[in-house]
Amino acid sequence: MIKKGLELREFLEIEGGHNLSGTIEVSGAKNAALPNMAATILTEEEVILENLPMLLDVFTMKDLLRFIGFEIQKKDTGVYIFKQNTVNSLVAPYDLVSKMRASILVLGPMLSRFKYAKVALPGGCSIGTRPVDLHLKALEKMGAHIKVEHGYIIARAYNGLKGAEINFEKITVTGTENIMMAAVLAEGQTIINNAAKEPEVVDLAKMLKKMGADIQGEGTSRIIINGVKKLKGTNHKIIPDRIEAGTFAVLSALFDGNIIIKNYPNQYLKYVNKVFRKIGIHIIPIGENEVIVRREKNLRPVSIQTKEYPFFPTDLQAQFMTLLSIVKGVSKITENIFENRFMHVPELKRLGADIKVENRTAFIKGVKKLTGAEVKATDLRASAAMVLAGLIAEGKTRIYDIYHLDRGYENIDIKLKNLGAKIYRGVVEKEI
Ligand code: EPZ
């Protein structure tokens, strides 16, 4: 029973300085699983998804699909059968969308298949306002009538969506995915210019083509989709999570590579591996998608610009900042994608990092060591950066607000414990 005026606050406590070794496995990609799950709305037939990561965001997307009318059965670890038995609702309610802004991904498929969708407007999050204007403008160009009222996007396309030429003024990952899913059942041809090229976009296209969609050009900035009448079910395996993999590579570099990483998708991390090499860290393949990490004696400071794929991903920016915080010299990281993705800087400074932010650039002056403190996770990927920092900091670090972490990293504390980390979850009562 929680005493009045108190609330429970979960945290991870880490005792730093213990050397880690062993094997760690990369799970299925969160940012592929979410659009792939949304794509099951496009068919009345059964879809089997494999390698689904067990993450809060995946559970939220399952809740959303069940709310719409899906039956979802577990077939095996990470293997789920999606079958739409009825159409209970064409609404994505605020209480679910507010937990996960990627819920916007049901808008395109719902509109495409049912010609109607009511989706709560996703709020912003700590890394930025996260607008969806480009999604909506593109759907209107395809013939949808969209109005936004009382915090909901209400979209109608009673005569069905029509193919159109979409010119995205900004590269948007979920925008590209939403329009691709809207276009596969639309009448005629849709061309997406300035499309996102992320591997997760390519994985979605691959799944849709297995369902009978007619798509070319995925992975380039111009995707062409010819609408078809119906899509059938399929069986699809989610690609490995390149961001989790990059996070584990930073972890290995911090512990001089006694860690084997399984399912490391080298092909999606070419540019990241190049930045590692500039720092003096080498990703060495030792088998089928298995790597170890070796580092030179003296690591070097670098300058990093986050950009859309295939360049340096914004989702690895915080993790590299932790690494560079103990590399002698001054490194620079410029965040070009989101307007507020340096929330981890003040938290890293509490651990003794020496970082200055000027507009969109952080200047990181390497220090000899970090020392433990109480900190908080500020967004999904920053929370991973704080865990990495806690593992190398001298003494104890306590990280609060770790729900961010569970949204994007499957059982991260268990995976780290298996490497010898002294890490445990706790709960404390906090004055409201
Ligand atoms: C996807 O978000 C990822 N999420 C994000 O990962 C990732 O950081 C981001 O792409 C960039 O790579 C999923 O795939 C579920 P965007 P998304 O639309 O699609 C602006 C994580 O850590 N924009 O590519 O929402 C936007 O503000 C998450 O797993 C508009 O202005 O990102 C941003 O500045 C965090 N209007 C830029 O474009 C729009 O309509 C890129 O955003 C849409 C986007």
Short mmCIF file of C-alpha atoms and ligand atoms in Angstrom, two decimals:
data_model
loop_
_atom_site.label_atom_id
_atom_site.label_comp_id
_atom_site.label_asym_id
_atom_site.label_seq_id
_atom_site.Cartn_x
_atom_site.Cartn_y
_atom_site.Cartn_z
CA MET A 1 0.00 0.00 0.00
CA ILE A 2 1.59 3.32 -1.08
CA LYS A 3 1.34 5.98 1.64
CA LYS A 4 -0.65 9.10 0.60
CA GLY A 5 1.40 11.70 -1.26
CA LEU A 6 4.02 9.16 -2.27
CA GLU A 7 4.63 7.34 -5.54
CA LEU A 8 6.88 4.45 -6.44
CA ARG A 9 9.89 5.28 -8.55
CA GLU A 10 11.75 2.42 -10.29
CA PHE A 11 15.50 2.63 -10.74
CA LEU A 12 18.50 0.65 -11.91
CA GLU A 13 21.47 0.60 -9.56
CA ILE A 14 24.86 -0.15 -11.07
CA GLU A 15 28.17 -0.67 -9.30
CA GLY A 16 30.74 0.44 -11.84
CA GLY A 17 34.28 -0.69 -12.48
CA HIS A 18 33.67 -4.44 -12.83
CA ASN A 19 35.17 -5.92 -15.99
CA LEU A 20 32.60 -7.53 -18.26
CA SER A 21 33.03 -10.50 -20.55
CA GLY A 22 30.94 -13.10 -22.31
CA THR A 23 28.37 -13.14 -25.12
CA ILE A 24 25.48 -10.76 -25.73
CA GLU A 25 22.80 -11.17 -28.38
CA VAL A 26 21.13 -8.45 -30.44
CA SER A 27 17.32 -8.73 -30.51
CA GLY A 28 14.90 -7.96 -33.35
CA ALA A 29 14.72 -4.29 -34.36
CA LYS A 30 12.10 -2.26 -32.48
CA ASN A 31 11.83 0.19 -35.39
CA ALA A 32 11.16 -2.65 -37.82
CA ALA A 33 8.79 -4.56 -35.51
CA LEU A 34 6.46 -1.58 -35.04
CA PRO A 35 5.75 -0.85 -38.76
CA ASN A 36 5.66 -4.59 -39.53
CA MET A 37 3.01 -5.10 -36.84
CA ALA A 38 1.01 -2.16 -38.23
CA ALA A 39 1.21 -3.76 -41.69
CA THR A 40 -0.81 -6.77 -40.44
CA ILE A 41 -3.85 -4.43 -40.61
CA LEU A 42 -3.57 -4.57 -44.41
CA THR A 43 -4.81 -8.17 -44.72
CA GLU A 44 -7.63 -10.29 -43.30
CA GLU A 45 -5.35 -13.34 -43.51
CA GLU A 46 -2.99 -14.64 -40.82
CA VAL A 47 0.46 -13.05 -40.50
CA ILE A 48 3.31 -14.62 -38.54
CA LEU A 49 6.10 -12.35 -37.30
CA GLU A 50 9.35 -13.87 -35.99
CA ASN A 51 12.16 -12.37 -33.92
CA LEU A 52 9.78 -9.89 -32.28
CA PRO A 53 11.66 -8.16 -29.45
CA MET A 54 9.99 -8.24 -26.02
CA LEU A 55 9.80 -4.47 -25.48
CA LEU A 56 7.24 -2.17 -23.93
CA ASP A 57 6.66 -0.50 -27.31
CA VAL A 58 5.92 -3.89 -28.91
CA PHE A 59 3.46 -4.69 -26.08
CA THR A 60 1.76 -1.31 -26.64
CA MET A 61 1.44 -1.98 -30.38
CA LYS A 62 -0.06 -5.40 -29.57
CA ASP A 63 -2.59 -3.71 -27.23
CA LEU A 64 -3.47 -1.29 -30.01
CA LEU A 65 -4.01 -4.09 -32.55
CA ARG A 66 -6.12 -6.04 -30.05
CA PHE A 67 -8.19 -2.90 -29.44
CA ILE A 68 -8.82 -2.70 -33.22
CA GLY A 69 -9.93 -6.37 -33.28
CA PHE A 70 -6.86 -8.56 -33.67
CA GLU A 71 -6.26 -11.89 -32.04
CA ILE A 72 -2.54 -12.27 -31.29
CA GLN A 73 -1.19 -15.67 -30.28
CA LYS A 74 2.30 -16.59 -29.15
CA LYS A 75 3.67 -19.48 -31.23
CA ASP A 76 7.18 -19.59 -29.80
CA THR A 77 9.72 -17.21 -28.24
CA GLY A 78 9.48 -14.04 -30.30
CA VAL A 79 7.07 -15.70 -32.76
CA TYR A 80 3.51 -14.36 -32.87
CA ILE A 81 0.47 -15.04 -35.08
CA PHE A 82 -1.59 -11.93 -35.96
CA LYS A 83 -5.15 -12.51 -37.18
CA GLN A 84 -7.82 -9.90 -37.54
CA ASN A 85 -11.07 -11.59 -36.54
CA THR A 86 -13.33 -8.59 -36.34
CA VAL A 87 -13.12 -4.85 -36.70
CA ASN A 88 -13.98 -3.69 -33.18
CA SER A 89 -12.76 -0.20 -33.67
CA LEU A 90 -11.00 2.07 -36.11
CA VAL A 91 -9.78 4.29 -33.30
CA ALA A 92 -6.28 4.42 -31.87
CA PRO A 93 -7.07 5.85 -28.43
CA TYR A 94 -5.03 8.49 -26.62
CA ASP A 95 -4.13 6.29 -23.66
CA LEU A 96 -2.27 3.94 -26.02
CA VAL A 97 -0.90 6.51 -28.49
CA SER A 98 0.41 8.68 -25.64
CA LYS A 99 2.57 5.75 -24.51
CA MET A 100 4.11 5.30 -27.95
CA ARG A 101 4.10 7.90 -30.68
CA ALA A 102 4.90 5.23 -33.28
CA SER A 103 1.18 4.36 -32.98
CA ILE A 104 0.83 6.85 -35.83
CA LEU A 105 1.92 3.94 -38.02
CA VAL A 106 -1.61 2.45 -37.90
CA LEU A 107 -3.02 5.53 -39.68
CA GLY A 108 -1.86 4.61 -43.20
CA PRO A 109 -2.88 0.94 -43.14
CA MET A 110 -6.25 1.61 -41.44
CA LEU A 111 -7.11 4.31 -43.98
CA SER A 112 -5.90 2.15 -46.85
CA ARG A 113 -7.89 -0.96 -45.86
CA PHE A 114 -10.95 0.53 -44.11
CA LYS A 115 -11.07 4.00 -45.69
CA TYR A 116 -11.43 5.52 -42.19
CA ALA A 117 -9.15 6.03 -39.19
CA LYS A 118 -9.28 8.01 -35.98
CA VAL A 119 -5.85 8.20 -34.37
CA ALA A 120 -4.93 10.27 -31.34
CA LEU A 121 -2.44 12.95 -32.27
CA PRO A 122 0.86 11.69 -30.86
CA GLY A 123 2.28 14.06 -28.30
CA GLY A 124 5.85 15.23 -28.53
CA CYS A 125 8.47 13.61 -26.38
CA SER A 126 11.60 14.71 -24.61
CA ILE A 127 13.65 14.80 -27.83
CA GLY A 128 11.39 17.16 -29.70
CA THR A 129 7.91 18.17 -30.81
CA ARG A 130 7.80 15.19 -33.21
CA PRO A 131 5.13 16.59 -35.62
CA VAL A 132 3.28 14.36 -38.11
CA ASP A 133 2.36 17.13 -40.57
CA LEU A 134 4.27 15.46 -43.41
CA HIS A 135 2.30 12.22 -42.91
CA LEU A 136 -1.03 14.07 -43.07
CA LYS A 137 -0.17 16.24 -46.06
CA ALA A 138 0.90 13.17 -48.03
CA LEU A 139 -2.31 11.27 -47.18
CA GLU A 140 -4.40 14.30 -48.25
CA LYS A 141 -2.54 14.26 -51.57
CA MET A 142 -3.73 10.64 -51.92
CA GLY A 143 -7.34 11.76 -51.52
CA ALA A 144 -7.85 11.48 -47.77
CA HIS A 145 -10.00 14.07 -46.01
CA ILE A 146 -8.27 14.79 -42.72
CA LYS A 147 -9.31 16.95 -39.81
CA VAL A 148 -7.67 17.28 -36.44
CA GLU A 149 -9.97 17.99 -33.53
CA HIS A 150 -10.03 17.35 -29.80
CA GLY A 151 -6.55 15.83 -30.05
CA TYR A 152 -7.53 13.29 -32.69
CA ILE A 153 -6.66 12.88 -36.36
CA ILE A 154 -9.87 11.90 -38.17
CA ALA A 155 -9.10 10.61 -41.66
CA ARG A 156 -11.62 9.51 -44.30
CA ALA A 157 -11.15 8.18 -47.83
CA TYR A 158 -14.65 6.93 -48.73
CA ASN A 159 -13.75 6.58 -52.43
CA GLY A 160 -10.53 4.86 -51.45
CA LEU A 161 -7.03 6.32 -51.61
CA LYS A 162 -5.61 7.26 -55.00
CA GLY A 163 -1.95 6.95 -55.98
CA ALA A 164 -0.06 10.28 -56.06
CA GLU A 165 3.45 11.72 -56.35
CA ILE A 166 4.62 12.57 -52.81
CA ASN A 167 7.56 14.92 -52.33
CA PHE A 168 8.65 14.83 -48.68
CA GLU A 169 10.21 18.18 -47.82
CA LYS A 170 12.04 16.39 -44.97
CA ILE A 171 13.16 12.78 -44.82
CA THR A 172 10.79 11.04 -42.40
CA VAL A 173 11.16 7.37 -41.46
CA THR A 174 7.64 6.67 -40.18
CA GLY A 175 6.25 9.11 -42.76
CA THR A 176 7.77 6.99 -45.54
CA GLU A 177 6.47 3.81 -43.88
CA ASN A 178 2.96 5.21 -43.39
CA ILE A 179 2.66 6.31 -47.03
CA MET A 180 4.08 3.02 -48.31
CA MET A 181 1.36 1.16 -46.32
CA ALA A 182 -1.30 3.59 -47.56
CA ALA A 183 -0.19 3.18 -51.17
CA VAL A 184 -0.10 -0.63 -51.44
CA LEU A 185 -3.94 -0.85 -51.60
CA ALA A 186 -4.52 2.55 -53.22
CA GLU A 187 -5.80 2.85 -56.78
CA GLY A 188 -2.96 3.54 -59.22
CA GLN A 189 0.69 4.45 -58.73
CA THR A 190 2.31 6.30 -55.82
CA ILE A 191 5.82 7.72 -56.05
CA ILE A 192 7.58 8.75 -52.84
CA ASN A 193 10.43 11.21 -53.45
CA ASN A 194 13.00 12.02 -50.73
CA ALA A 195 12.00 8.73 -49.08
CA ALA A 196 13.83 7.44 -45.98
CA LYS A 197 16.38 4.70 -46.78
CA GLU A 198 16.61 3.12 -43.31
CA PRO A 199 16.94 -0.71 -43.21
CA GLU A 200 13.66 -0.79 -41.30
CA VAL A 201 11.90 0.86 -44.28
CA VAL A 202 13.44 -1.80 -46.56
CA ASP A 203 12.36 -4.57 -44.17
CA LEU A 204 8.76 -3.29 -44.23
CA ALA A 205 8.80 -3.21 -48.05
CA LYS A 206 10.14 -6.77 -48.09
CA MET A 207 7.26 -7.93 -45.86
CA LEU A 208 4.67 -6.06 -47.95
CA LYS A 209 6.03 -7.59 -51.17
CA LYS A 210 5.72 -11.06 -49.62
CA MET A 211 2.06 -10.12 -48.96
CA GLY A 212 1.62 -9.34 -52.66
CA ALA A 213 2.40 -5.62 -52.80
CA ASP A 214 4.05 -4.12 -55.88
CA ILE A 215 6.96 -1.96 -54.61
CA GLN A 216 10.25 -0.93 -56.21
CA GLY A 217 13.07 1.35 -55.08
CA GLU A 218 12.91 0.70 -51.33
CA GLY A 219 16.27 1.69 -49.81
CA THR A 220 16.67 4.53 -52.29
CA SER A 221 15.20 8.04 -52.04
CA ARG A 222 12.53 7.19 -54.66
CA ILE A 223 10.02 4.43 -53.96
CA ILE A 224 7.38 3.44 -56.53
CA ILE A 225 4.26 1.56 -55.42
CA ASN A 226 1.54 0.25 -57.73
CA GLY A 227 -1.66 -0.37 -55.76
CA VAL A 228 -3.16 -3.90 -55.75
CA LYS A 229 -6.65 -5.09 -54.81
CA LYS A 230 -5.85 -7.29 -51.81
CA LEU A 231 -2.88 -8.47 -49.77
CA LYS A 232 -2.43 -11.97 -48.41
CA GLY A 233 -0.92 -13.22 -45.17
CA THR A 234 2.79 -14.02 -44.81
CA ASN A 235 5.52 -15.19 -42.47
CA HIS A 236 8.21 -12.56 -41.83
CA LYS A 237 11.35 -12.45 -39.67
CA ILE A 238 12.24 -9.03 -38.21
CA ILE A 239 15.80 -7.80 -38.91
CA PRO A 240 18.26 -7.35 -36.01
CA ASP A 241 18.27 -4.02 -34.16
CA ARG A 242 21.22 -1.99 -35.51
CA ILE A 243 20.86 0.58 -32.71
CA GLU A 244 20.95 -2.05 -29.95
CA ALA A 245 23.93 -3.59 -31.79
CA GLY A 246 25.75 -0.25 -31.91
CA THR A 247 25.02 0.22 -28.20
CA PHE A 248 26.58 -3.18 -27.45
CA ALA A 249 29.62 -2.29 -29.58
CA VAL A 250 30.16 0.83 -27.45
CA LEU A 251 29.80 -1.39 -24.37
CA SER A 252 32.44 -3.79 -25.72
CA ALA A 253 34.79 -0.93 -26.55
CA LEU A 254 34.45 0.39 -22.99
CA PHE A 255 35.53 -3.03 -21.67
CA ASP A 256 38.19 -3.65 -24.30
CA GLY A 257 36.35 -6.27 -26.16
CA ASN A 258 36.04 -9.36 -24.00
CA ILE A 259 32.45 -9.41 -25.25
CA ILE A 260 31.18 -11.39 -28.25
CA ILE A 261 28.17 -9.77 -29.93
CA LYS A 262 25.81 -12.16 -31.75
CA ASN A 263 23.51 -11.02 -34.60
CA TYR A 264 25.58 -7.86 -35.20
CA PRO A 265 24.13 -6.48 -38.50
CA ASN A 266 27.43 -5.20 -39.99
CA GLN A 267 25.67 -4.37 -43.26
CA TYR A 268 23.54 -1.71 -41.52
CA LEU A 269 26.44 -0.25 -39.48
CA LYS A 270 29.06 0.51 -42.16
CA TYR A 271 29.23 4.23 -41.34
CA VAL A 272 29.11 3.63 -37.57
CA ASN A 273 31.97 1.11 -37.89
CA LYS A 274 33.91 3.79 -39.80
CA VAL A 275 33.45 6.26 -36.93
CA PHE A 276 34.54 3.55 -34.47
CA ARG A 277 37.73 3.07 -36.53
CA LYS A 278 38.42 6.83 -36.46
CA ILE A 279 38.27 6.65 -32.64
CA GLY A 280 40.60 3.62 -32.67
CA ILE A 281 37.99 0.89 -32.14
CA HIS A 282 37.77 -2.08 -34.49
CA ILE A 283 34.72 -4.30 -35.06
CA ILE A 284 36.16 -7.69 -35.95
CA PRO A 285 33.91 -10.36 -37.52
CA ILE A 286 34.53 -13.79 -35.96
CA GLY A 287 31.69 -15.74 -37.54
CA GLU A 288 28.23 -15.51 -39.11
CA ASN A 289 27.09 -12.06 -37.87
CA GLU A 290 29.26 -12.47 -34.76
CA VAL A 291 31.81 -9.80 -33.86
CA ILE A 292 34.28 -8.90 -31.16
CA VAL A 293 35.54 -5.39 -30.53
CA ARG A 294 39.22 -4.50 -30.23
CA ARG A 295 40.52 -1.05 -29.30
CA GLU A 296 43.85 0.65 -29.79
CA LYS A 297 45.74 1.75 -26.66
CA ASN A 298 45.08 5.46 -27.10
CA LEU A 299 41.65 6.37 -28.39
CA ARG A 300 41.23 9.51 -30.45
CA PRO A 301 38.61 12.31 -30.23
CA VAL A 302 36.31 12.67 -33.26
CA SER A 303 33.70 14.95 -34.79
CA ILE A 304 30.29 13.35 -35.49
CA GLN A 305 27.27 14.73 -37.39
CA THR A 306 23.99 12.83 -37.00
CA LYS A 307 22.19 12.40 -40.34
CA GLU A 308 19.63 10.19 -42.02
CA TYR A 309 20.64 6.67 -43.07
CA PRO A 310 23.20 5.57 -44.30
CA PHE A 311 25.10 8.18 -42.25
CA PHE A 312 25.52 8.39 -38.46
CA PRO A 313 22.18 7.60 -36.71
CA THR A 314 20.76 10.05 -34.18
CA ASP A 315 19.74 7.01 -32.11
CA LEU A 316 23.41 6.25 -31.33
CA GLN A 317 24.39 9.83 -30.51
CA ALA A 318 23.96 9.58 -26.72
CA GLN A 319 25.79 6.26 -26.47
CA PHE A 320 28.81 7.64 -28.37
CA MET A 321 28.80 10.67 -26.09
CA THR A 322 29.32 8.37 -23.11
CA LEU A 323 32.24 6.70 -24.89
CA LEU A 324 33.82 10.03 -25.93
CA SER A 325 33.43 11.45 -22.41
CA ILE A 326 36.51 9.41 -21.39
CA VAL A 327 38.51 9.83 -24.61
CA LYS A 328 41.42 12.30 -24.18
CA GLY A 329 40.97 15.49 -26.22
CA VAL A 330 37.89 17.37 -27.39
CA SER A 331 35.23 15.56 -29.47
CA LYS A 332 32.27 17.19 -31.18
CA ILE A 333 28.76 15.79 -31.78
CA THR A 334 26.24 17.78 -33.84
CA GLU A 335 22.60 16.63 -33.59
CA ASN A 336 20.94 17.51 -36.91
CA ILE A 337 17.75 15.43 -36.70
CA PHE A 338 16.00 16.39 -33.43
CA GLU A 339 15.88 19.81 -31.84
CA ASN A 340 16.28 18.65 -28.25
CA ARG A 341 18.31 15.48 -28.05
CA PHE A 342 21.00 16.52 -25.59
CA MET A 343 18.96 15.89 -22.43
CA HIS A 344 21.56 13.30 -21.38
CA VAL A 345 24.30 15.99 -21.22
CA PRO A 346 23.41 17.36 -17.75
CA GLU A 347 23.00 13.77 -16.51
CA LEU A 348 26.45 12.76 -17.83
CA LYS A 349 27.90 15.90 -16.23
CA ARG A 350 26.54 14.69 -12.87
CA LEU A 351 28.82 11.68 -13.38
CA GLY A 352 31.80 13.99 -13.96
CA ALA A 353 31.76 14.34 -17.74
CA ASP A 354 33.05 17.65 -19.14
CA ILE A 355 30.57 18.64 -21.89
CA LYS A 356 29.49 22.03 -23.27
CA VAL A 357 26.54 22.50 -25.61
CA GLU A 358 26.37 25.34 -28.14
CA ASN A 359 23.16 25.22 -30.20
CA ARG A 360 23.10 21.80 -31.89
CA THR A 361 26.72 20.89 -31.07
CA ALA A 362 28.10 19.26 -27.93
CA PHE A 363 31.82 19.65 -27.19
CA ILE A 364 33.02 16.71 -25.09
CA LYS A 365 36.37 17.09 -23.31
CA GLY A 366 37.59 13.66 -22.26
CA VAL A 367 38.09 13.11 -18.52
CA LYS A 368 40.13 10.38 -16.82
CA LYS A 369 37.11 8.73 -15.23
CA LEU A 370 33.44 9.11 -14.39
CA THR A 371 32.18 8.76 -10.82
CA GLY A 372 28.84 7.32 -9.72
CA ALA A 373 25.82 9.49 -8.87
CA GLU A 374 22.02 9.54 -8.98
CA VAL A 375 20.82 10.39 -12.51
CA LYS A 376 17.71 10.00 -14.61
CA ALA A 377 16.97 8.56 -18.03
CA THR A 378 15.58 11.28 -20.27
CA ASP A 379 14.71 9.41 -23.46
CA LEU A 380 14.94 5.93 -24.88
CA ARG A 381 18.46 6.01 -26.25
CA ALA A 382 19.84 8.39 -23.60
CA SER A 383 18.84 5.84 -20.98
CA ALA A 384 21.19 3.33 -22.60
CA ALA A 385 23.95 5.93 -22.54
CA MET A 386 23.41 6.36 -18.79
CA VAL A 387 23.67 2.58 -18.24
CA LEU A 388 26.95 2.51 -20.18
CA ALA A 389 28.21 5.44 -18.07
CA GLY A 390 27.17 3.71 -14.83
CA LEU A 391 29.08 0.58 -15.86
CA ILE A 392 32.37 2.49 -16.20
CA ALA A 393 31.85 5.06 -13.41
CA GLU A 394 33.69 4.52 -10.15
CA GLY A 395 31.24 3.63 -7.40
CA LYS A 396 27.46 3.37 -7.52
CA THR A 397 25.13 4.97 -10.06
CA ARG A 398 21.36 4.98 -9.67
CA ILE A 399 19.31 5.67 -12.83
CA TYR A 400 15.67 6.73 -12.37
CA ASP A 401 12.83 6.86 -14.95
CA ILE A 402 14.03 3.62 -16.51
CA TYR A 403 10.70 2.95 -18.27
CA HIS A 404 12.41 4.72 -21.20
CA LEU A 405 15.00 1.93 -21.22
CA ASP A 406 12.45 -0.89 -21.24
CA ARG A 407 10.75 0.69 -24.26
CA GLY A 408 13.74 -0.04 -26.45
CA TYR A 409 16.06 -2.61 -24.91
CA GLU A 410 14.92 -6.16 -24.24
CA ASN A 411 15.89 -7.32 -20.71
CA ILE A 412 18.98 -5.14 -20.80
CA ASP A 413 19.78 -5.62 -17.11
CA ILE A 414 19.62 -9.43 -17.46
CA LYS A 415 21.82 -9.34 -20.57
CA LEU A 416 24.37 -7.18 -18.69
CA LYS A 417 24.21 -9.29 -15.52
CA ASN A 418 25.13 -12.29 -17.70
CA LEU A 419 28.32 -10.40 -18.63
CA GLY A 420 29.19 -9.90 -14.97
CA ALA A 421 27.70 -6.45 -14.41
CA LYS A 422 26.67 -5.58 -10.87
CA ILE A 423 23.26 -4.18 -11.75
CA TYR A 424 19.88 -4.50 -10.10
CA ARG A 425 16.41 -3.02 -10.33
CA GLY A 426 14.89 -1.34 -7.33
CA VAL A 427 11.87 0.72 -6.33
CA VAL A 428 11.78 3.64 -3.96
CA GLU A 429 8.89 5.66 -2.58
CA LYS A 430 9.06 9.27 -3.72
CA GLU A 431 7.19 12.36 -2.50
CA ILE A 432 4.76 13.45 -5.20
C1 EPZ B 1 11.98 7.30 -36.42
O1 EPZ B 1 11.20 8.29 -35.80
C2 EPZ B 1 12.43 6.37 -35.31
N1 EPZ B 1 11.25 5.75 -34.68
C3 EPZ B 1 13.23 7.16 -34.28
O2 EPZ B 1 13.70 6.24 -33.31
C4 EPZ B 1 14.44 7.78 -34.97
O3 EPZ B 1 15.16 8.56 -34.04
C5 EPZ B 1 13.94 8.68 -36.12
O4 EPZ B 1 13.14 7.89 -37.03
C6 EPZ B 1 15.09 9.29 -36.91
O5 EPZ B 1 15.89 8.27 -37.43
C7 EPZ B 1 10.66 4.72 -35.32
O6 EPZ B 1 11.06 4.30 -36.39
C8 EPZ B 1 9.48 4.12 -34.62
P1 EPZ B 1 11.30 11.14 -38.50
P2 EPZ B 1 10.28 9.26 -36.71
O7 EPZ B 1 9.89 11.27 -38.96
O8 EPZ B 1 9.83 8.57 -37.93
C9 EPZ B 1 10.70 15.83 -38.53
C10 EPZ B 1 14.10 5.44 -31.20
O9 EPZ B 1 14.97 5.81 -30.44
N2 EPZ B 1 9.32 15.53 -38.98
O10 EPZ B 1 12.28 10.46 -39.40
O11 EPZ B 1 9.25 9.85 -35.81
C11 EPZ B 1 10.95 15.35 -37.11
O12 EPZ B 1 10.55 16.32 -36.17
C12 EPZ B 1 13.27 6.43 -31.96
O13 EPZ B 1 13.86 4.25 -31.46
C13 EPZ B 1 8.48 16.59 -39.29
O14 EPZ B 1 8.86 17.76 -39.20
O15 EPZ B 1 11.32 10.39 -37.11
C14 EPZ B 1 12.46 15.15 -37.10
O16 EPZ B 1 13.09 16.39 -36.88
C15 EPZ B 1 13.47 7.80 -31.40
N3 EPZ B 1 7.20 16.32 -39.70
C16 EPZ B 1 12.76 14.69 -38.53
O17 EPZ B 1 11.63 15.08 -39.32
C17 EPZ B 1 6.74 15.04 -39.83
O18 EPZ B 1 5.56 14.85 -40.23
C18 EPZ B 1 12.94 13.18 -38.65
O19 EPZ B 1 11.82 12.58 -38.05
C19 EPZ B 1 7.61 13.97 -39.50
C20 EPZ B 1 8.90 14.24 -39.08
#
